[in-house]
Coordinates of C-alpha atoms in Angstrom, one line a residue:
X2 CA 113.8 -127.4 31.8
X3 CA 110.2 -128.1 32.6
X4 CA 106.7 -126.9 31.6
X5 CA 104.7 -125.3 34.4
X6 CA 101.1 -124.0 34.5
X7 CA 100.8 -120.2 34.9
X8 CA 97.7 -119.2 36.7
X9 CA 98.0 -115.4 36.9
X10 CA 96.2 -113.7 34.0
X11 CA 97.8 -110.3 34.6
X12 CA 101.3 -111.9 34.3
X13 CA 100.5 -113.5 31.0
X14 CA 99.0 -110.2 29.7
X15 CA 101.8 -108.0 30.9
X16 CA 104.6 -110.2 29.7
X17 CA 102.9 -110.5 26.3
X18 CA 102.8 -106.8 26.0
X19 CA 106.7 -106.8 25.7
X20 CA 106.4 -108.9 22.5
X21 CA 103.5 -106.9 21.1
X22 CA 105.5 -103.7 21.6
X23 CA 108.5 -105.2 19.8
X24 CA 106.5 -106.5 16.9
X25 CA 104.7 -103.1 16.5
X26 CA 108.1 -101.4 16.5
X27 CA 109.6 -103.8 14.0
X28 CA 106.5 -103.4 11.9
X29 CA 107.0 -99.6 11.9
X30 CA 110.8 -99.6 11.3
X31 CA 111.2 -102.6 9.0
X32 CA 107.6 -103.0 7.7
X33 CA 108.6 -102.3 4.0
X34 CA 111.6 -104.6 4.1
X35 CA 110.0 -107.6 5.7
X36 CA 107.1 -109.5 4.1
X37 CA 103.9 -109.4 6.1
X38 CA 103.6 -113.1 5.9
X39 CA 106.4 -113.3 8.6
X40 CA 104.5 -110.7 10.8
X41 CA 101.3 -112.7 10.6
X42 CA 103.2 -115.8 11.8
X43 CA 104.8 -113.7 14.6
X44 CA 101.3 -112.6 15.7
X45 CA 100.4 -116.3 16.1
X46 CA 103.2 -116.6 18.7
X47 CA 101.6 -113.7 20.7
X48 CA 98.2 -115.3 20.3
X49 CA 99.4 -118.6 21.7
X50 CA 101.0 -116.8 24.7
X51 CA 97.8 -114.9 25.4
X52 CA 95.6 -118.1 25.2
X53 CA 97.8 -120.8 26.7
X54 CA 98.7 -120.5 30.5
X55 CA 102.0 -122.3 30.1
X56 CA 105.6 -121.3 30.9
X57 CA 108.9 -123.0 30.4
X58 CA 111.7 -122.7 32.9
X59 CA 115.0 -121.7 31.5
X60 CA 118.4 -121.3 33.2
X61 CA 119.8 -117.7 33.5
X62 CA 122.9 -116.1 35.0
X63 CA 121.1 -113.5 37.1
X64 CA 117.9 -115.1 38.3
X65 CA 117.3 -112.8 41.3
X66 CA 116.6 -109.9 39.0
X67 CA 114.1 -111.7 36.8
X68 CA 112.6 -113.4 39.9
X69 CA 111.8 -110.1 41.5
X70 CA 110.3 -108.7 38.3
X71 CA 108.1 -111.7 37.8
X72 CA 107.3 -111.7 41.4
X73 CA 106.1 -108.1 41.4
X74 CA 103.8 -109.0 38.4
X75 CA 102.5 -112.3 39.8
X76 CA 101.8 -110.7 43.2
X77 CA 98.8 -108.8 41.7
X78 CA 95.9 -110.6 43.2
X79 CA 93.6 -111.8 40.4
X80 CA 91.0 -112.8 42.9
X81 CA 90.5 -109.2 44.0
X82 CA 89.5 -108.1 40.5
X83 CA 87.8 -111.2 39.2
X84 CA 84.4 -109.6 39.1
X85 CA 85.6 -106.5 37.2
X86 CA 87.4 -108.7 34.8
X87 CA 84.4 -110.9 34.3
X88 CA 82.1 -107.9 33.5
X89 CA 84.7 -106.5 31.0
X90 CA 85.0 -109.9 29.3
X91 CA 81.3 -110.3 29.1
X92 CA 80.9 -106.9 27.5
X93 CA 83.6 -107.6 25.0
X94 CA 82.1 -111.0 24.1
X95 CA 78.6 -109.4 23.8
X96 CA 80.0 -106.7 21.4
X97 CA 81.6 -109.2 19.1
X98 CA 78.7 -111.7 19.2
X99 CA 76.2 -109.0 18.3
X100 CA 78.2 -107.9 15.4
X101 CA 78.7 -111.5 14.2
X102 CA 75.0 -112.3 14.5
X103 CA 74.0 -109.0 12.7
X104 CA 76.4 -109.7 9.8
X105 CA 75.6 -113.4 9.8
X106 CA 71.9 -112.7 9.4
X107 CA 72.6 -110.5 6.4
X108 CA 75.1 -112.9 4.7
X109 CA 73.0 -116.0 5.2
X110 CA 70.4 -114.4 2.9
X111 CA 72.9 -114.8 0.0
X112 CA 71.9 -117.0 -3.0
X113 CA 74.0 -119.4 -5.0
X114 CA 75.7 -117.7 -7.9
X115 CA 74.1 -118.0 -11.4
X116 CA 75.7 -118.3 -14.7
X117 CA 77.3 -115.2 -16.3
X118 CA 77.6 -114.6 -19.9
X119 CA 81.1 -114.9 -21.4
X120 CA 82.4 -116.4 -18.1
X121 CA 82.9 -120.1 -17.7
X122 CA 80.9 -121.6 -14.8
X123 CA 84.0 -123.6 -13.9
X124 CA 85.5 -120.3 -12.7
X125 CA 83.5 -120.6 -9.5
X126 CA 84.1 -124.3 -8.9
X127 CA 87.6 -125.1 -10.0
X128 CA 89.0 -123.9 -6.6
X129 CA 86.7 -126.2 -4.6
X130 CA 84.9 -123.3 -2.9
X131 CA 81.2 -122.3 -2.8
X132 CA 80.3 -118.9 -4.2
X133 CA 77.1 -117.0 -3.4
X134 CA 75.7 -113.6 -4.3
X135 CA 74.3 -110.9 -1.9
X136 CA 72.9 -107.5 -2.5
X137 CA 73.7 -106.5 1.1
X138 CA 77.5 -106.2 0.7
X139 CA 79.7 -103.8 -1.3
X140 CA 82.8 -106.0 -1.7
X141 CA 83.6 -109.8 -1.8
X142 CA 83.9 -111.5 1.6
X143 CA 84.6 -115.0 3.0
X144 CA 82.0 -115.9 5.6
X145 CA 82.1 -118.7 8.2
X146 CA 84.8 -120.5 10.2
X147 CA 84.5 -124.2 9.4
X148 CA 82.0 -124.3 6.5
X149 CA 83.2 -121.3 4.6
X150 CA 81.7 -119.7 1.5
X151 CA 82.6 -116.8 -0.7
X152 CA 80.0 -114.0 -1.2
X153 CA 80.2 -111.6 -4.1
X154 CA 78.3 -108.3 -4.4
X155 CA 75.4 -108.1 -6.8
X156 CA 77.4 -106.2 -9.5
X157 CA 79.7 -109.2 -10.0
X158 CA 78.3 -109.6 -13.5
X159 CA 80.0 -106.4 -14.5
X160 CA 83.4 -107.8 -13.6
X161 CA 85.8 -109.3 -16.1
X162 CA 87.1 -112.8 -16.1
X163 CA 90.5 -111.6 -14.9
X164 CA 89.0 -109.5 -12.1
X165 CA 86.9 -112.5 -10.8
X166 CA 90.0 -114.6 -10.9
X167 CA 91.9 -112.2 -8.6
X168 CA 89.0 -112.1 -6.2
X169 CA 88.5 -115.9 -6.0
X170 CA 92.3 -116.5 -5.6
X171 CA 92.3 -113.9 -2.8
X172 CA 89.4 -115.5 -1.0
X173 CA 90.8 -119.0 -1.6
X174 CA 94.1 -117.9 0.1
X175 CA 92.0 -116.8 3.2
X176 CA 90.2 -120.1 3.2
X177 CA 93.4 -122.3 2.9
X178 CA 95.1 -120.3 5.7
X179 CA 92.1 -120.7 8.0
X180 CA 92.2 -116.9 8.5
X181 CA 88.7 -116.7 9.8
X182 CA 89.4 -119.2 12.5
X183 CA 92.6 -117.3 13.4
X184 CA 90.5 -114.1 13.6
X185 CA 88.1 -115.8 16.0
X186 CA 91.1 -116.9 18.2
X187 CA 92.4 -113.3 18.2
X188 CA 89.0 -112.0 19.2
X189 CA 88.9 -114.6 22.0
X190 CA 92.3 -113.3 23.3
X191 CA 91.1 -109.8 23.1
X192 CA 88.0 -110.6 25.1
X193 CA 90.1 -112.4 27.8
X194 CA 92.7 -109.5 27.9
X195 CA 90.2 -106.7 27.3
X196 CA 91.9 -104.6 30.0
X197 CA 95.2 -104.5 28.1
X198 CA 95.3 -101.8 25.3
X199 CA 98.2 -103.6 23.7
X200 CA 95.8 -106.6 23.1
X201 CA 93.5 -104.3 21.1
X202 CA 96.5 -102.9 19.2
X203 CA 97.5 -106.5 18.3
X204 CA 93.9 -107.0 17.0
X205 CA 94.2 -104.0 14.7
X206 CA 97.7 -104.8 13.5
X207 CA 97.0 -108.5 12.9
X208 CA 93.9 -107.8 10.7
X209 CA 96.0 -105.4 8.6
X210 CA 99.0 -107.8 8.3
X211 CA 96.6 -110.6 7.5
X212 CA 95.3 -108.8 4.4
X213 CA 98.8 -107.7 3.4
X214 CA 100.1 -111.2 3.7
X215 CA 97.2 -112.5 1.7
X216 CA 98.0 -109.9 -1.1
X217 CA 101.6 -111.1 -1.1
X218 CA 100.5 -114.7 -1.5
X219 CA 98.2 -113.8 -4.4
X220 CA 100.9 -111.9 -6.2
X221 CA 103.3 -115.0 -5.8
X222 CA 100.6 -117.1 -7.5
X223 CA 99.6 -114.7 -10.4
X224 CA 103.0 -113.3 -10.9
X225 CA 104.6 -109.9 -10.4
X226 CA 103.6 -108.7 -13.8
X227 CA 100.0 -108.7 -12.7
X228 CA 100.5 -106.4 -9.8
X229 CA 99.0 -103.4 -11.5
X230 CA 95.8 -105.3 -12.6
X231 CA 95.5 -106.7 -9.1
X232 CA 95.8 -103.3 -7.5
X233 CA 93.3 -101.9 -10.0
X234 CA 90.7 -104.5 -8.9
X235 CA 91.3 -103.6 -5.3
X236 CA 90.8 -99.8 -5.9
X237 CA 87.6 -100.4 -7.9
X238 CA 86.1 -102.5 -5.1
X239 CA 87.3 -100.4 -2.2
X240 CA 84.6 -97.7 -2.7
X241 CA 81.6 -98.3 -0.6
X242 CA 83.4 -101.0 1.5
X243 CA 81.3 -102.2 4.4
X244 CA 82.3 -101.7 8.1
X245 CA 85.1 -103.9 9.5
X246 CA 83.8 -107.4 10.2
X247 CA 85.0 -109.3 13.2
X248 CA 85.4 -112.7 11.8
X249 CA 85.1 -112.3 8.0
X250 CA 87.9 -112.0 5.5
X251 CA 87.2 -109.6 2.7
X252 CA 88.9 -108.6 -0.6
X253 CA 88.6 -104.8 -0.1
X254 CA 89.2 -104.0 3.5
X255 CA 90.3 -100.8 5.2
X256 CA 93.8 -99.4 4.9
X257 CA 93.5 -99.7 1.1
X258 CA 96.3 -97.1 0.5
X259 CA 98.8 -99.2 2.5
X260 CA 97.8 -102.3 0.6
X261 CA 98.2 -100.6 -2.8
X262 CA 101.7 -99.3 -1.8
X263 CA 102.7 -102.8 -0.6
X264 CA 101.4 -104.4 -3.8
X265 CA 103.2 -102.1 -6.2
X266 CA 106.5 -102.3 -4.2
X267 CA 106.4 -106.0 -3.8
X268 CA 109.6 -107.9 -4.3
X269 CA 110.5 -111.5 -3.5
X270 CA 111.7 -112.0 0.0
X271 CA 115.5 -111.8 0.5
X272 CA 117.4 -114.5 2.3
X273 CA 118.1 -112.1 5.2
X274 CA 114.3 -111.8 5.7
X275 CA 114.2 -115.4 6.8
X276 CA 117.2 -115.0 9.1
X277 CA 115.8 -111.9 10.7
X278 CA 112.4 -113.6 11.2
X279 CA 114.0 -116.7 12.6
X280 CA 115.8 -114.5 15.2
X281 CA 112.6 -112.7 15.9
X282 CA 110.8 -116.0 16.4
X283 CA 113.4 -117.3 18.8
X284 CA 113.5 -114.1 20.8
X285 CA 109.7 -114.1 21.0
X286 CA 109.8 -117.4 22.9
X287 CA 111.2 -115.4 25.8
X288 CA 107.5 -114.6 26.7
X289 CA 107.1 -118.3 27.6
X290 CA 110.2 -118.4 29.7
X291 CA 110.6 -118.1 33.5
X292 CA 114.0 -118.1 35.2
X293 CA 115.3 -121.0 37.3
X294 CA 118.1 -120.8 39.9
X295 CA 121.7 -120.5 39.0
X296 CA 122.3 -123.7 40.9
X297 CA 120.1 -125.5 38.4
X298 CA 122.3 -124.1 35.6
X299 CA 125.3 -125.6 37.4
X300 CA 123.5 -128.9 37.9
X301 CA 122.7 -129.1 34.1
X302 CA 126.4 -128.4 33.4
X303 CA 127.3 -131.3 35.7
X304 CA 125.2 -133.6 33.6
X305 CA 127.1 -132.8 30.5
X306 CA 129.4 -135.6 29.3
X307 CA 132.3 -133.1 28.9
X308 CA 133.9 -132.5 32.4
X309 CA 134.1 -128.9 33.5
X310 CA 137.0 -128.7 36.1
X311 CA 136.5 -125.0 36.6
X312 CA 132.9 -125.5 37.8
X313 CA 134.0 -128.1 40.4
X314 CA 136.8 -125.9 41.6
X315 CA 134.4 -123.0 42.0
X316 CA 132.1 -125.2 44.1
X317 CA 134.9 -126.1 46.4
X318 CA 135.7 -122.4 46.8
X319 CA 132.1 -121.3 47.2
X320 CA 130.9 -123.8 49.8
X321 CA 132.3 -124.5 53.2
X322 CA 132.3 -128.3 53.2
X323 CA 132.6 -130.9 55.9
X324 CA 134.1 -134.4 55.3
X325 CA 132.1 -137.6 55.6
X326 CA 133.3 -139.3 58.7
X327 CA 131.5 -142.6 58.3
X328 CA 129.4 -144.4 55.7
X329 CA 126.5 -146.1 57.4
X330 CA 125.0 -147.9 54.4
X331 CA 125.4 -147.8 50.7
X332 CA 123.5 -149.5 47.8
X333 CA 122.4 -148.8 44.3
X334 CA 119.7 -146.4 45.4
X335 CA 121.4 -144.2 48.0
X336 CA 124.4 -143.7 50.3
X337 CA 123.7 -143.0 54.1
X338 CA 126.6 -141.5 55.9
X339 CA 127.6 -139.4 58.9
X340 CA 129.4 -136.0 59.2
X341 CA 130.7 -134.4 62.4
X342 CA 130.1 -130.7 62.9
X343 CA 131.1 -128.4 65.6
X344 CA 128.3 -126.6 67.3
X345 CA 128.3 -123.1 68.7
X346 CA 129.1 -124.6 72.1
X347 CA 132.1 -126.3 70.5
X348 CA 130.4 -129.7 71.0
X349 CA 131.1 -132.3 68.2
X350 CA 127.8 -133.4 66.9
X351 CA 127.2 -136.3 64.5
X352 CA 124.7 -135.5 61.8
X353 CA 123.2 -138.1 59.3
X354 CA 123.1 -137.3 55.6
X355 CA 121.6 -139.1 52.6
X356 CA 123.1 -139.1 49.1
X357 CA 120.2 -140.3 46.8
X358 CA 121.1 -141.6 43.4
X359 CA 118.0 -140.0 41.9
X360 CA 119.3 -136.7 43.3
X361 CA 122.4 -136.9 41.3
X362 CA 121.0 -134.5 38.8
X363 CA 120.6 -131.8 41.5
X364 CA 124.2 -132.5 42.7
X365 CA 123.0 -132.1 46.3
X366 CA 122.2 -134.1 49.4
X367 CA 119.7 -134.1 52.2
X368 CA 120.3 -133.8 55.9
X369 CA 118.4 -136.9 56.8
X370 CA 116.8 -139.2 59.4
X371 CA 117.8 -142.7 60.6
X372 CA 115.6 -145.8 60.7
X373 CA 116.2 -148.1 63.7
X374 CA 113.9 -151.1 63.6
X375 CA 110.4 -149.7 62.9
X376 CA 111.0 -146.4 64.7
X377 CA 111.9 -143.1 63.1
X378 CA 115.0 -141.4 64.7
X379 CA 116.2 -137.9 64.3
X380 CA 119.2 -137.2 62.1
X381 CA 121.1 -135.9 65.1
X382 CA 121.3 -136.6 68.9
X383 CA 117.7 -135.7 70.1
X384 CA 119.0 -134.9 73.5
X385 CA 121.2 -132.0 72.4
X386 CA 120.1 -128.7 73.9
X387 CA 122.2 -126.1 72.1
X388 CA 122.5 -124.6 68.6
X389 CA 122.9 -126.7 65.4
X390 CA 124.4 -125.2 62.3
X391 CA 123.6 -127.2 59.2
X392 CA 126.8 -127.3 56.9
X393 CA 126.6 -125.7 53.5
X394 CA 128.1 -128.7 51.8
X395 CA 129.6 -132.2 52.3
X396 CA 132.8 -133.5 50.7
X397 CA 132.5 -137.2 49.6
X398 CA 135.0 -139.1 47.5
X399 CA 136.7 -135.9 46.5
X400 CA 133.6 -134.1 45.3
X401 CA 131.6 -131.3 47.0
X402 CA 127.8 -131.7 47.4
X403 CA 125.8 -128.7 48.6
X404 CA 123.1 -129.4 51.2
X405 CA 119.8 -128.8 49.3
X406 CA 117.2 -130.3 51.6
X407 CA 116.1 -131.0 55.1
X408 CA 114.5 -134.5 55.1
X409 CA 111.6 -136.0 57.0
X410 CA 112.2 -136.6 60.7
X411 CA 115.6 -134.8 60.6
X412 CA 115.0 -133.0 63.9
X413 CA 112.1 -135.2 65.0
X414 CA 111.3 -134.7 68.7
X415 CA 114.5 -132.8 69.4
X416 CA 112.6 -131.2 72.3
X417 CA 115.7 -129.4 73.9
X418 CA 117.0 -128.0 70.6
X419 CA 117.1 -124.2 71.0
X420 CA 118.2 -123.0 67.5
X421 CA 118.9 -124.3 64.0
X422 CA 121.0 -122.3 61.5
X423 CA 119.9 -123.2 58.0
X424 CA 122.3 -122.4 55.1
X425 CA 121.0 -120.6 52.0
X426 CA 121.8 -123.7 49.9
X427 CA 118.7 -125.4 51.3
X428 CA 115.8 -125.5 48.8
X429 CA 113.4 -128.1 50.4
X430 CA 112.0 -128.7 53.9
X431 CA 110.2 -132.0 54.1
X432 CA 107.2 -132.9 56.2
X433 CA 107.9 -133.6 59.9
X434 CA 111.4 -132.2 59.6
X435 CA 111.0 -130.1 62.8
X436 CA 108.1 -131.9 64.4
X437 CA 108.0 -131.5 68.2
X438 CA 111.0 -129.2 68.5
X439 CA 109.4 -127.7 71.6
X440 CA 112.3 -125.3 72.5
X441 CA 112.8 -123.8 69.1
X442 CA 111.7 -120.1 69.2
X443 CA 112.8 -118.6 65.9
X444 CA 113.9 -120.0 62.6
X445 CA 115.6 -118.1 59.7
X446 CA 114.4 -119.2 56.3
X447 CA 117.0 -119.7 53.6
X448 CA 116.9 -117.4 50.6
X449 CA 116.7 -120.1 48.0
X450 CA 113.7 -121.9 49.6
X451 CA 111.5 -123.5 46.9
X452 CA 109.4 -126.2 48.7
X453 CA 107.9 -126.6 52.2
X454 CA 105.8 -129.6 52.6
X455 CA 102.6 -129.7 54.8
X456 CA 103.6 -127.9 58.1
X457 CA 106.9 -129.5 59.0
X458 CA 106.8 -127.5 62.3
X459 CA 103.9 -129.3 63.9
X460 CA 104.4 -129.4 67.7
X461 CA 106.9 -126.5 67.8
X462 CA 104.8 -124.9 70.6
X463 CA 107.5 -122.3 71.4
X464 CA 108.0 -121.2 67.8
X465 CA 107.1 -117.5 67.7
X466 CA 108.2 -116.3 64.3
X467 CA 110.0 -117.1 61.0
X468 CA 112.7 -114.7 59.9
X469 CA 113.6 -113.8 56.3
X470 CA 117.2 -113.4 55.2
X471 CA 118.6 -110.1 56.3
X472 CA 120.3 -108.8 53.2
X473 CA 119.1 -110.5 50.0
X474 CA 115.5 -111.5 50.9
X475 CA 113.9 -114.6 49.6
X476 CA 114.4 -115.2 45.8
X477 CA 111.5 -117.5 45.1
X478 CA 107.8 -117.6 45.8
X479 CA 108.1 -117.9 49.6
X480 CA 107.8 -114.8 51.8
X481 CA 107.9 -114.0 55.5
X482 CA 105.6 -111.2 56.8
X483 CA 105.1 -110.4 60.5
X484 CA 106.7 -113.7 61.3
X485 CA 104.3 -115.8 59.3
X486 CA 105.4 -118.0 56.3
X487 CA 103.6 -117.5 53.0
X488 CA 104.0 -119.1 49.6
X489 CA 102.7 -118.3 46.1
X490 CA 104.2 -114.9 46.4
X491 CA 102.1 -114.0 49.4
X492 CA 98.8 -115.5 48.3
X493 CA 99.0 -118.7 50.2
X494 CA 99.4 -118.7 54.0
X495 CA 101.7 -121.7 54.7
X496 CA 102.5 -121.7 58.4
X497 CA 101.4 -119.6 61.3
X498 CA 104.0 -120.1 64.2
X499 CA 102.4 -122.1 66.9
X500 CA 104.0 -120.0 69.7
X501 CA 103.1 -116.6 68.2
X502 CA 101.6 -114.4 70.9
X503 CA 98.6 -112.8 69.2
X504 CA 95.0 -113.1 70.3
X505 CA 93.5 -111.7 67.1
X506 CA 95.0 -112.2 63.7
X507 CA 93.7 -110.4 60.6
X508 CA 94.9 -111.9 57.3
X509 CA 95.6 -109.1 54.9
X510 CA 93.7 -108.8 51.6
X511 CA 95.2 -110.7 48.7
X512 CA 95.7 -114.0 50.6
X513 CA 93.5 -116.6 48.9
X514 CA 94.2 -119.9 50.7
X515 CA 95.3 -121.4 54.0
X516 CA 97.5 -124.5 53.8
X517 CA 97.0 -127.9 55.4
X518 CA 97.8 -127.5 59.1
X519 CA 98.5 -123.8 58.5
X520 CA 97.4 -122.8 62.0
X521 CA 98.1 -126.1 63.7
X522 CA 98.1 -125.6 67.5
X523 CA 98.2 -121.8 67.3
X524 CA 97.3 -119.8 70.4
X525 CA 95.2 -117.3 68.5
X526 CA 91.7 -116.7 69.7
X527 CA 90.2 -114.9 66.7
X528 CA 91.1 -115.0 63.0
X529 CA 89.6 -112.8 60.3
X530 CA 89.8 -113.9 56.7
X531 CA 89.9 -111.3 53.9
X532 CA 87.4 -111.1 51.0
X533 CA 90.0 -112.6 48.7
X534 CA 90.1 -115.8 50.8
X535 CA 88.8 -118.7 48.6
X536 CA 89.6 -121.9 50.5
X537 CA 90.7 -123.1 53.9
X538 CA 92.3 -126.5 53.5
X539 CA 92.2 -129.7 55.6
X540 CA 93.2 -129.4 59.3
X541 CA 94.0 -125.7 58.9
X542 CA 93.0 -124.9 62.4
X543 CA 93.7 -128.3 64.0
X544 CA 94.2 -128.3 67.8
X545 CA 93.7 -124.5 68.0
X546 CA 92.2 -124.9 71.5
X547 CA 92.0 -121.2 72.2
X548 CA 90.3 -120.4 68.9
X549 CA 86.8 -119.1 69.3
X550 CA 85.8 -117.2 66.1
X551 CA 86.9 -117.5 62.4
X552 CA 85.3 -114.6 60.5
X553 CA 85.0 -115.4 56.8
X554 CA 83.3 -114.0 53.7
X555 CA 80.4 -116.0 52.3
X556 CA 82.3 -117.4 49.3
X557 CA 85.2 -119.0 51.4
X558 CA 85.1 -122.8 51.2
X559 CA 86.1 -124.7 54.4
X560 CA 87.3 -128.3 54.3
X561 CA 85.1 -130.5 56.5
X562 CA 88.0 -131.2 59.0
X563 CA 89.5 -127.7 59.0
X564 CA 88.5 -127.1 62.7
X565 CA 89.4 -130.6 64.0
X566 CA 90.4 -130.2 67.7
X567 CA 89.3 -126.6 67.8
X568 CA 86.2 -127.6 69.7
X569 CA 85.3 -124.0 70.8
X570 CA 85.6 -122.4 67.4
X571 CA 82.8 -121.3 65.2
X572 CA 82.7 -119.7 61.7
X573 CA 80.9 -116.4 61.4
X574 CA 80.1 -115.3 57.8
X575 CA 80.1 -111.6 56.7
X576 CA 79.0 -109.9 53.6

């Protein structure tokens, strides 16, 4: 389990809609049986989800389904709609700020309260709050976020001591709960997610539940026997109530009928209320969760102290493993070994592997390189000119380890190698893994691919295209479109094959970045970048000797060395 940064605003908003819908449904079906205090706390979870761009990875049994759903949501290009979103957010902020300033100007004219006959002055000070009087309001209200004060209408002298007590306790509950600050945060979330109608629905429901929860807390303080008197005060002050205030907490707000009904039917919370709300809180954490691969779930089970023989047996049945033929070196950090695999041409080929101790948690191994003196050597015979099939797993000391990565320099300068078959167990391809494999024409990407370091295919001058898995497709963020490798669900162009025969390449709308060495050595003559393109990274077009023109929008940022070696290329900006 790990915390990751979620950068797609649409994904956060849409996934939060699920919880908002569930809370509104629970509020309608169980609203009279569950205290609104619990609902006000549940809304805080939604608020945190809307404001914090964080996700927590969790293991699931069917990750491919959730991966596809989250992939469909995340593929929405935020960059394309950033201007529309900014205008809408600015309008929303202006709306609330104008209302706040207008009401603030009125409420700041309030005067400190004066003594009232037959009412002790201590009534206004024993709770530690400042009380003021204003002739511009019709009902009591708490104003401010950090330095809060209670404002009473000018007819407060006509109220009895008991009525004033109810009013001050109610406002004190708002102050102790920092309700005005919470309202401000809810407004901030609404301004950010203004395009989501469920965010506005949350705003309305939260304000109502906040007042109902405050009423429940007041009744717990004054006692259930005082419910009728408290409801009577609420009714008397409800007439002439001012318009809804964005960041103020008032005694007599809208939805008075609902509040009266809730006050008169108030009963102490049953124990099942706490159980149900605990379940609701745990379930609500789903909005922070994103799936990880099933293999990671098995890896976590392997870490458990209790052995699980069935899992190990399933691994042996699932993967076609080869035996370690020779251990080259073993120490406290890693074990280097060799395996012998039969190629398509029925040629026995020795392949070097690496068991890293720090990779024990992943329960996997890397097809590796070999160091001889100070020179890097390929993990196989670099003179072999046929097809190499990487094994799915390796059996070592009676245990099966799936091959999860292709390490640095694994096929380094294997110039005659014509084809490499990568198993779907592979999740990582390290930098320089296929460097200078000059005869390699196509490469099928594994479906579980999670990480490709900076262009590991540099020097593969015959590489024409990448191929996606035929049946299942790629489960993670990597995609293959028209033979080009993308990451970040299609928004990040990772590698353009060096041998791809295409004079002009138009990058489709929605792609926002080009990776380091993304077009290294490509034979393309003209590249057109979309309006969504934000950044072209270092050495992106390095050694593209045929490149003449890169057409880019004015807001695209190019790294200073992005055209290194492309000496005939120039950048043409368009509006």
